[in-house]
Tab-separated table of N, CA and C in Angstrom:
chain	number	residue	atom	x	y	z
C	28	MET	N	99.999	87.190	81.233
C	28	MET	CA	98.513	87.427	81.662
C	28	MET	C	98.267	88.998	82.569
C	29	ASN	N	97.544	89.799	82.402
C	29	ASN	CA	97.379	90.982	83.159
C	29	ASN	C	96.433	90.726	84.601
C	30	GLU	N	96.383	91.650	85.180
C	30	GLU	CA	95.706	91.434	86.724
C	30	GLU	C	94.478	91.238	86.621
C	31	VAL	N	93.528	91.787	85.589
C	31	VAL	CA	92.229	91.974	85.651
C	31	VAL	C	91.780	90.378	84.858
C	32	LYS	N	92.474	89.915	83.970
C	32	LYS	CA	92.084	88.610	83.324
C	32	LYS	C	92.320	87.561	84.250
C	33	PHE	N	93.449	87.508	84.762
C	33	PHE	CA	93.993	86.609	85.916
C	33	PHE	C	92.648	86.403	86.957
C	34	ASN	N	92.471	87.449	87.305
C	34	ASN	CA	91.449	87.692	88.700
C	34	ASN	C	90.045	87.148	88.053
C	35	ILE	N	89.749	87.631	86.859
C	35	ILE	CA	88.090	87.220	86.163
C	35	ILE	C	88.498	85.458	86.273
C	36	ARG	N	89.593	84.809	85.828
C	36	ARG	CA	90.006	83.626	85.472
C	36	ARG	C	89.778	82.600	86.705
C	37	LEU	N	90.415	83.394	87.775
C	37	LEU	CA	90.273	82.479	89.154
C	37	LEU	C	89.486	82.821	89.670
C	38	TYR	N	88.412	83.721	89.622
C	38	TYR	CA	86.799	83.888	89.871
C	38	TYR	C	86.032	82.723	89.263
C	39	PHE	N	86.346	83.063	88.087
C	39	PHE	CA	84.932	81.442	86.775
C	39	PHE	C	85.730	80.355	87.499
C	40	THR	N	86.620	80.136	87.612
C	40	THR	CA	87.186	78.497	87.666
C	40	THR	C	87.417	78.337	89.366
C	41	GLY	N	86.668	79.130	90.332
C	41	GLY	CA	86.376	78.936	91.545
C	41	GLY	C	87.607	78.826	92.638
C	42	GLY	N	88.764	79.099	91.942
C	42	GLY	CA	89.962	79.387	92.583
C	42	GLY	C	90.175	80.780	93.709
C	43	MET	N	89.148	81.514	93.171
C	43	MET	CA	89.644	83.106	93.977
C	43	MET	C	88.911	82.093	95.204
C	44	LYS	N	87.670	81.801	95.369
C	44	LYS	CA	86.987	81.093	96.858
C	44	LYS	C	87.468	80.074	97.525
C	45	ARG	N	88.555	79.246	96.588
C	45	ARG	CA	89.435	78.298	97.639
C	45	ARG	C	90.690	79.171	98.200
C	46	LEU	N	91.030	80.168	97.616
C	46	LEU	CA	92.305	80.877	98.254
C	46	LEU	C	91.783	81.455	99.285
C	47	THR	N	90.718	81.997	99.163
C	47	THR	CA	90.283	83.250	99.932
C	47	THR	C	89.739	82.128	101.490
C	48	ASP	N	89.063	80.672	101.203
C	48	ASP	CA	88.969	80.255	102.040
C	48	ASP	C	89.908	79.569	102.908
C	49	ARG	N	90.889	79.299	102.317
C	49	ARG	CA	92.313	78.840	103.155
C	49	ARG	C	93.123	79.792	103.330
C	50	ILE	N	92.761	81.179	102.884
C	50	ILE	CA	93.667	82.170	103.827
C	50	ILE	C	92.554	82.389	105.084
C	51	ASP	N	91.641	82.661	104.952
C	51	ASP	CA	90.758	82.407	106.346
C	51	ASP	C	89.395	82.011	106.294
C	52	SER	N	89.220	80.819	107.017
C	52	SER	CA	88.067	80.223	106.813
C	52	SER	C	86.963	80.513	108.187
C	53	THR	N	86.637	81.916	108.386
C	53	THR	CA	86.181	82.439	109.625
C	53	THR	C	85.184	83.084	108.633
C	54	ASP	N	85.359	83.818	107.505
C	54	ASP	CA	84.393	84.456	106.782
C	54	ASP	C	84.866	85.977	107.267
C	55	ASN	N	85.668	86.342	107.570
C	55	ASN	CA	85.961	87.814	108.217
C	55	ASN	C	86.497	88.280	107.131
C	56	LEU	N	86.475	89.474	106.861
C	56	LEU	CA	86.479	90.965	105.846
C	56	LEU	C	88.073	90.775	105.436
C	57	THR	N	88.565	89.828	105.353
C	57	THR	CA	90.053	90.160	104.597
C	57	THR	C	90.025	90.940	103.351
C	58	PRO	N	91.216	91.299	102.789
C	58	PRO	CA	91.106	91.819	101.625
C	58	PRO	C	90.879	90.550	100.628
C	59	GLN	N	91.031	89.766	100.690
C	59	GLN	CA	90.797	88.461	99.663
C	59	GLN	C	89.069	88.393	99.647
C	60	ARG	N	88.725	88.291	100.932
C	60	ARG	CA	87.302	88.148	100.995
C	60	ARG	C	86.370	89.343	100.431
C	61	ILE	N	87.324	90.747	100.744
C	61	ILE	CA	86.161	92.178	100.203
C	61	ILE	C	86.443	91.481	98.639
C	62	VAL	N	87.581	91.394	97.936
C	62	VAL	CA	87.323	91.023	96.471
C	62	VAL	C	86.628	90.183	95.768
C	63	LEU	N	86.615	88.987	96.838
C	63	LEU	CA	85.603	88.036	96.287
C	63	LEU	C	83.966	88.441	96.254
C	64	ASN	N	83.791	89.035	97.531
C	64	ASN	CA	82.391	89.557	97.861
C	64	ASN	C	82.039	90.429	96.547
C	65	ALA	N	82.576	91.551	96.547
C	65	ALA	CA	82.351	92.117	95.221
C	65	ALA	C	82.450	92.119	94.114
C	66	MET	N	83.469	90.588	93.495
C	66	MET	CA	83.045	90.077	92.320
C	66	MET	C	81.913	89.409	91.823
C	67	THR	N	81.669	88.644	93.139
C	67	THR	CA	80.371	87.713	93.377
C	67	THR	C	79.321	88.691	93.071
C	68	GLU	N	79.171	89.843	93.930
C	68	GLU	CA	78.203	90.787	93.578
C	68	GLU	C	77.845	91.210	91.833
C	69	LEU	N	78.982	91.807	91.477
C	69	LEU	CA	79.174	92.170	90.139
C	69	LEU	C	78.797	91.014	89.324
C	70	PHE	N	79.014	90.064	89.126
C	70	PHE	CA	78.703	89.000	88.346
C	70	PHE	C	77.338	88.322	88.471
C	71	ASP	N	76.968	88.736	89.763
C	71	ASP	CA	75.761	88.150	89.838
C	71	ASP	C	74.191	89.186	89.483
C	72	SER	N	75.068	90.447	89.106
C	72	SER	CA	74.231	91.349	88.497
C	72	SER	C	74.438	91.529	87.332
C	73	LEU	N	74.680	90.594	86.274
C	73	LEU	CA	75.033	90.724	85.003
C	73	LEU	C	74.003	89.563	84.586
C	74	SER	N	74.019	89.588	83.067
C	74	SER	CA	72.735	88.554	82.124
C	74	SER	C	73.564	87.455	82.209
C	75	GLU	N	73.246	86.158	81.792
C	75	GLU	CA	74.063	85.232	81.399
C	75	GLU	C	74.241	85.634	80.050
C	76	ASP	N	73.891	86.440	79.061
C	76	ASP	CA	74.990	86.778	77.927
C	76	ASP	C	76.259	87.702	78.243
C	77	GLU	N	75.932	88.055	78.984
C	77	GLU	CA	77.206	89.128	79.652
C	77	GLU	C	77.948	88.518	80.238
C	78	ILE	N	77.736	87.534	80.839
C	78	ILE	CA	78.707	86.467	81.765
C	78	ILE	C	79.199	85.568	80.979
C	79	GLU	N	78.531	85.016	79.734
C	79	GLU	CA	79.358	84.214	78.646
C	79	GLU	C	80.037	84.962	77.798
C	80	MET	N	79.935	86.289	77.506
C	80	MET	CA	80.871	87.132	76.764
C	80	MET	C	81.946	87.168	77.314
C	81	ILE	N	81.739	87.394	78.758
C	81	ILE	CA	83.270	87.491	79.435
C	81	ILE	C	84.051	86.363	79.541
C	82	ARG	N	83.140	84.813	79.911
C	82	ARG	CA	83.793	83.871	79.914
C	82	ARG	C	84.739	84.025	78.589
C	83	LEU	N	84.064	84.309	77.460
C	83	LEU	CA	84.539	83.745	76.091
C	83	LEU	C	85.459	84.798	75.937
C	84	ARG	N	85.745	85.730	76.384
C	84	ARG	CA	86.881	87.011	76.094
C	84	ARG	C	87.818	86.547	77.321
C	85	TYR	N	87.505	86.265	78.184
C	85	TYR	CA	88.456	86.125	79.121
C	85	TYR	C	89.070	84.772	79.751
C	86	MET	N	88.500	83.844	79.768
C	86	MET	CA	88.550	82.563	79.821
C	86	MET	C	89.018	81.562	78.461
C	87	LYS	N	88.088	81.732	77.251
C	87	LYS	CA	88.629	81.108	76.264
C	87	LYS	C	89.654	81.830	75.437
C	88	GLY	N	89.650	83.229	75.615
C	88	GLY	CA	90.748	83.953	74.861
C	88	GLY	C	90.005	84.598	73.316
C	89	LEU	N	88.843	84.474	73.000
C	89	LEU	CA	88.299	84.938	71.950
C	89	LEU	C	88.598	86.325	71.645
C	90	THR	N	88.572	86.667	70.886
C	90	THR	CA	88.725	88.458	70.241
C	90	THR	C	87.291	88.895	70.091
C	91	LEU	N	87.009	90.535	70.317
C	91	LEU	CA	85.810	90.987	69.965
C	91	LEU	C	85.182	90.600	68.822
C	92	SER	N	86.015	90.503	67.536
C	92	SER	CA	85.449	89.977	66.699
C	92	SER	C	84.608	88.525	66.408
C	93	GLU	N	85.325	87.280	67.327
C	93	GLU	CA	84.910	86.023	67.125
C	93	GLU	C	83.363	86.294	68.129
C	94	VAL	N	83.505	86.934	69.697
C	94	VAL	CA	82.604	86.875	70.151
C	94	VAL	C	81.637	87.270	69.590
C	95	ALA	N	82.002	88.517	68.860
C	95	ALA	CA	80.708	89.174	68.083
C	95	ALA	C	79.564	88.526	66.912
C	96	SER	N	80.687	87.534	66.448
C	96	SER	CA	80.377	86.774	65.056
C	96	SER	C	79.259	85.388	65.903
C	97	ARG	N	79.935	85.127	67.291
C	97	ARG	CA	79.121	83.876	67.831
C	97	ARG	C	77.425	84.764	68.440
C	98	TYR	N	77.548	85.950	68.389
C	98	TYR	CA	76.169	86.327	69.142
C	98	TYR	C	75.196	86.830	67.999
C	99	SER	N	76.056	87.300	66.521
C	99	SER	CA	75.514	87.868	65.449
C	99	SER	C	75.292	89.463	65.974
C	100	ILE	N	76.211	90.077	66.348
C	100	ILE	CA	75.937	91.125	67.016
C	100	ILE	C	77.739	91.895	66.621
C	101	SER	N	77.497	93.403	66.790
C	101	SER	CA	78.793	93.920	66.526
C	101	SER	C	80.011	93.914	67.515
C	102	GLU	N	81.044	94.466	66.941
C	102	GLU	CA	82.124	94.233	68.321
C	102	GLU	C	81.732	95.351	69.323
C	103	ARG	N	81.483	96.577	68.996
C	103	ARG	CA	80.623	97.897	69.832
C	103	ARG	C	79.857	97.055	70.615
C	104	THR	N	79.185	96.651	70.218
C	104	THR	CA	77.988	96.275	71.371
C	104	THR	C	78.458	94.757	72.273
C	105	VAL	N	79.419	94.193	71.584
C	105	VAL	CA	80.092	93.227	72.542
C	105	VAL	C	80.820	94.247	73.803
C	106	ARG	N	81.623	95.218	73.394
C	106	ARG	CA	82.379	96.139	74.156
C	106	ARG	C	81.622	96.853	75.024
C	107	ASN	N	80.578	97.064	74.729
C	107	ASN	CA	79.520	97.763	75.577
C	107	ASN	C	79.033	97.139	76.852
C	108	HIS	N	79.113	95.631	76.440
C	108	HIS	CA	78.626	94.564	77.501
C	108	HIS	C	79.464	94.136	78.165
C	109	THR	N	80.834	94.356	78.036
C	109	THR	CA	82.217	93.815	78.538
C	109	THR	C	82.668	94.646	79.594
C	110	ASN	N	83.000	96.231	79.030
C	110	ASN	CA	83.950	96.781	79.098
C	110	ASN	C	83.519	97.237	80.570
C	111	PRO	N	82.052	97.804	80.617
C	111	PRO	CA	81.838	98.242	82.205
C	111	PRO	C	82.489	97.216	83.348
C	112	THR	N	82.383	95.792	83.016
C	112	THR	CA	82.338	95.152	84.131
C	112	THR	C	83.882	94.724	84.267
C	113	VAL	N	84.573	94.759	83.412
C	113	VAL	CA	86.576	94.839	83.586
C	113	VAL	C	86.847	95.940	84.144
C	114	LYS	N	86.153	96.993	83.650
C	114	LYS	CA	86.528	98.486	84.422
C	114	LYS	C	86.177	98.340	85.679
C	115	GLN	N	85.079	97.678	86.338
C	115	GLN	CA	84.696	97.382	87.906
C	115	GLN	C	85.567	96.113	88.192
C	116	VAL	N	86.081	95.644	87.508
C	116	VAL	CA	86.802	94.702	88.045
C	116	VAL	C	88.100	95.366	88.585
C	117	LYS	N	88.784	95.714	87.554
C	117	LYS	CA	89.958	96.717	88.046
C	117	LYS	C	89.949	97.420	89.024
C	118	GLU	N	88.876	98.210	89.279
C	118	GLU	CA	87.828	99.060	90.419
C	118	GLU	C	88.650	98.255	91.513
C	119	ILE	N	87.756	97.299	91.751
C	119	ILE	CA	87.818	96.192	92.932
C	119	ILE	C	89.142	95.871	93.310
C	120	ILE	N	89.915	95.499	92.550
C	120	ILE	CA	91.137	95.046	92.633
C	120	ILE	C	92.175	96.358	93.264
C	121	ALA	N	91.699	97.630	92.543
C	121	ALA	CA	92.512	99.062	92.774
C	121	ALA	C	92.227	98.977	94.453
C	122	ARG	N	91.038	99.059	94.526
C	122	ARG	CA	90.715	99.168	95.812
C	122	ARG	C	91.105	98.318	97.157
C	123	ALA	N	91.360	97.122	96.536
C	123	ALA	CA	91.634	95.763	97.431
C	123	ALA	C	93.234	96.090	97.593
C	124	ASN	N	94.072	96.323	96.591
C	124	ASN	CA	95.377	96.772	96.773
C	124	ASN	C	95.476	97.993	97.496
C	125	LYS	N	94.873	99.113	97.621
C	125	LYS	CA	94.880	100.275	98.521
C	125	LYS	C	94.920	99.965	100.252
C	126	ASN	N	93.837	98.863	100.178
C	126	ASN	CA	93.320	98.879	101.488
C	126	ASN	C	94.299	97.971	102.235
C	127	GLU	N	95.087	96.992	101.596
C	127	GLU	CA	95.802	96.185	102.043
C	127	GLU	C	97.398	97.148	102.087
C	128	LEU	N	97.486	98.069	101.098
C	128	LEU	CA	98.765	99.053	101.814
C	128	LEU	C	98.285	99.698	103.228
C	129	ILE	N	97.301	99.969	102.975
C	129	ILE	CA	96.483	100.792	104.313
C	129	ILE	C	96.885	99.789	105.534
C	130	ASP	N	96.495	98.574	105.456
C	130	ASP	CA	96.144	97.530	106.693
C	130	ASP	C	97.633	97.419	106.566
C	131	ARG	N	98.507	97.175	105.920
C	131	ARG	CA	100.400	97.047	106.009
C	131	ARG	C	100.862	97.976	106.973
C	132	LYS	N	100.379	99.646	106.509
C	132	LYS	CA	101.323	100.499	106.809
C	132	LYS	C	100.773	100.405	108.430
C	133	GLU	N	99.240	100.388	108.637
C	133	GLU	CA	98.914	100.237	110.368
C	133	GLU	C	99.806	99.392	111.184
C	134	GLU	N	99.693	98.254	110.263
C	134	GLU	CA	100.764	97.177	110.999
C	134	GLU	C	101.842	97.450	111.385
C	135	ILE	N	102.290	98.058	110.499
C	135	ILE	CA	104.012	98.102	110.478
C	135	ILE	C	104.184	99.461	111.674
C	136	GLU	N	103.081	100.400	111.703
C	136	GLU	CA	103.420	101.522	112.633
C	136	GLU	C	102.566	100.994	113.902
C	137	CYS	N	102.215	100.234	114.391
C	137	CYS	CA	101.661	99.539	115.589
C	137	CYS	C	102.953	98.507	115.681
C	138	GLN	N	103.306	98.232	115.193
C	138	GLN	CA	104.769	97.582	115.746
C	138	GLN	C	105.516	98.691	116.644
């Protein structure tokens, strides 16, 4: 399972929030909290249909064709509704990884 699919599944199952709360229950802006907040903002901005298409693709493992047939739309339309969100999830993960590396580097330099 790739990192994007893993994070989408973790978010929709509530696992991301549970892990984030377990890591830091003070609501500090840890890298995990930043990812959770960014993904919450992203998914809150989507329509119910877009969220459902992403759930079908990444939670249930349906193909573009299967999702398109459920909505009676083309695969291209499904792609147009899901790909921008997936791209944003990739960017959120990349930013979090970059920040985590910067934080680790600063921590090492301070020691």
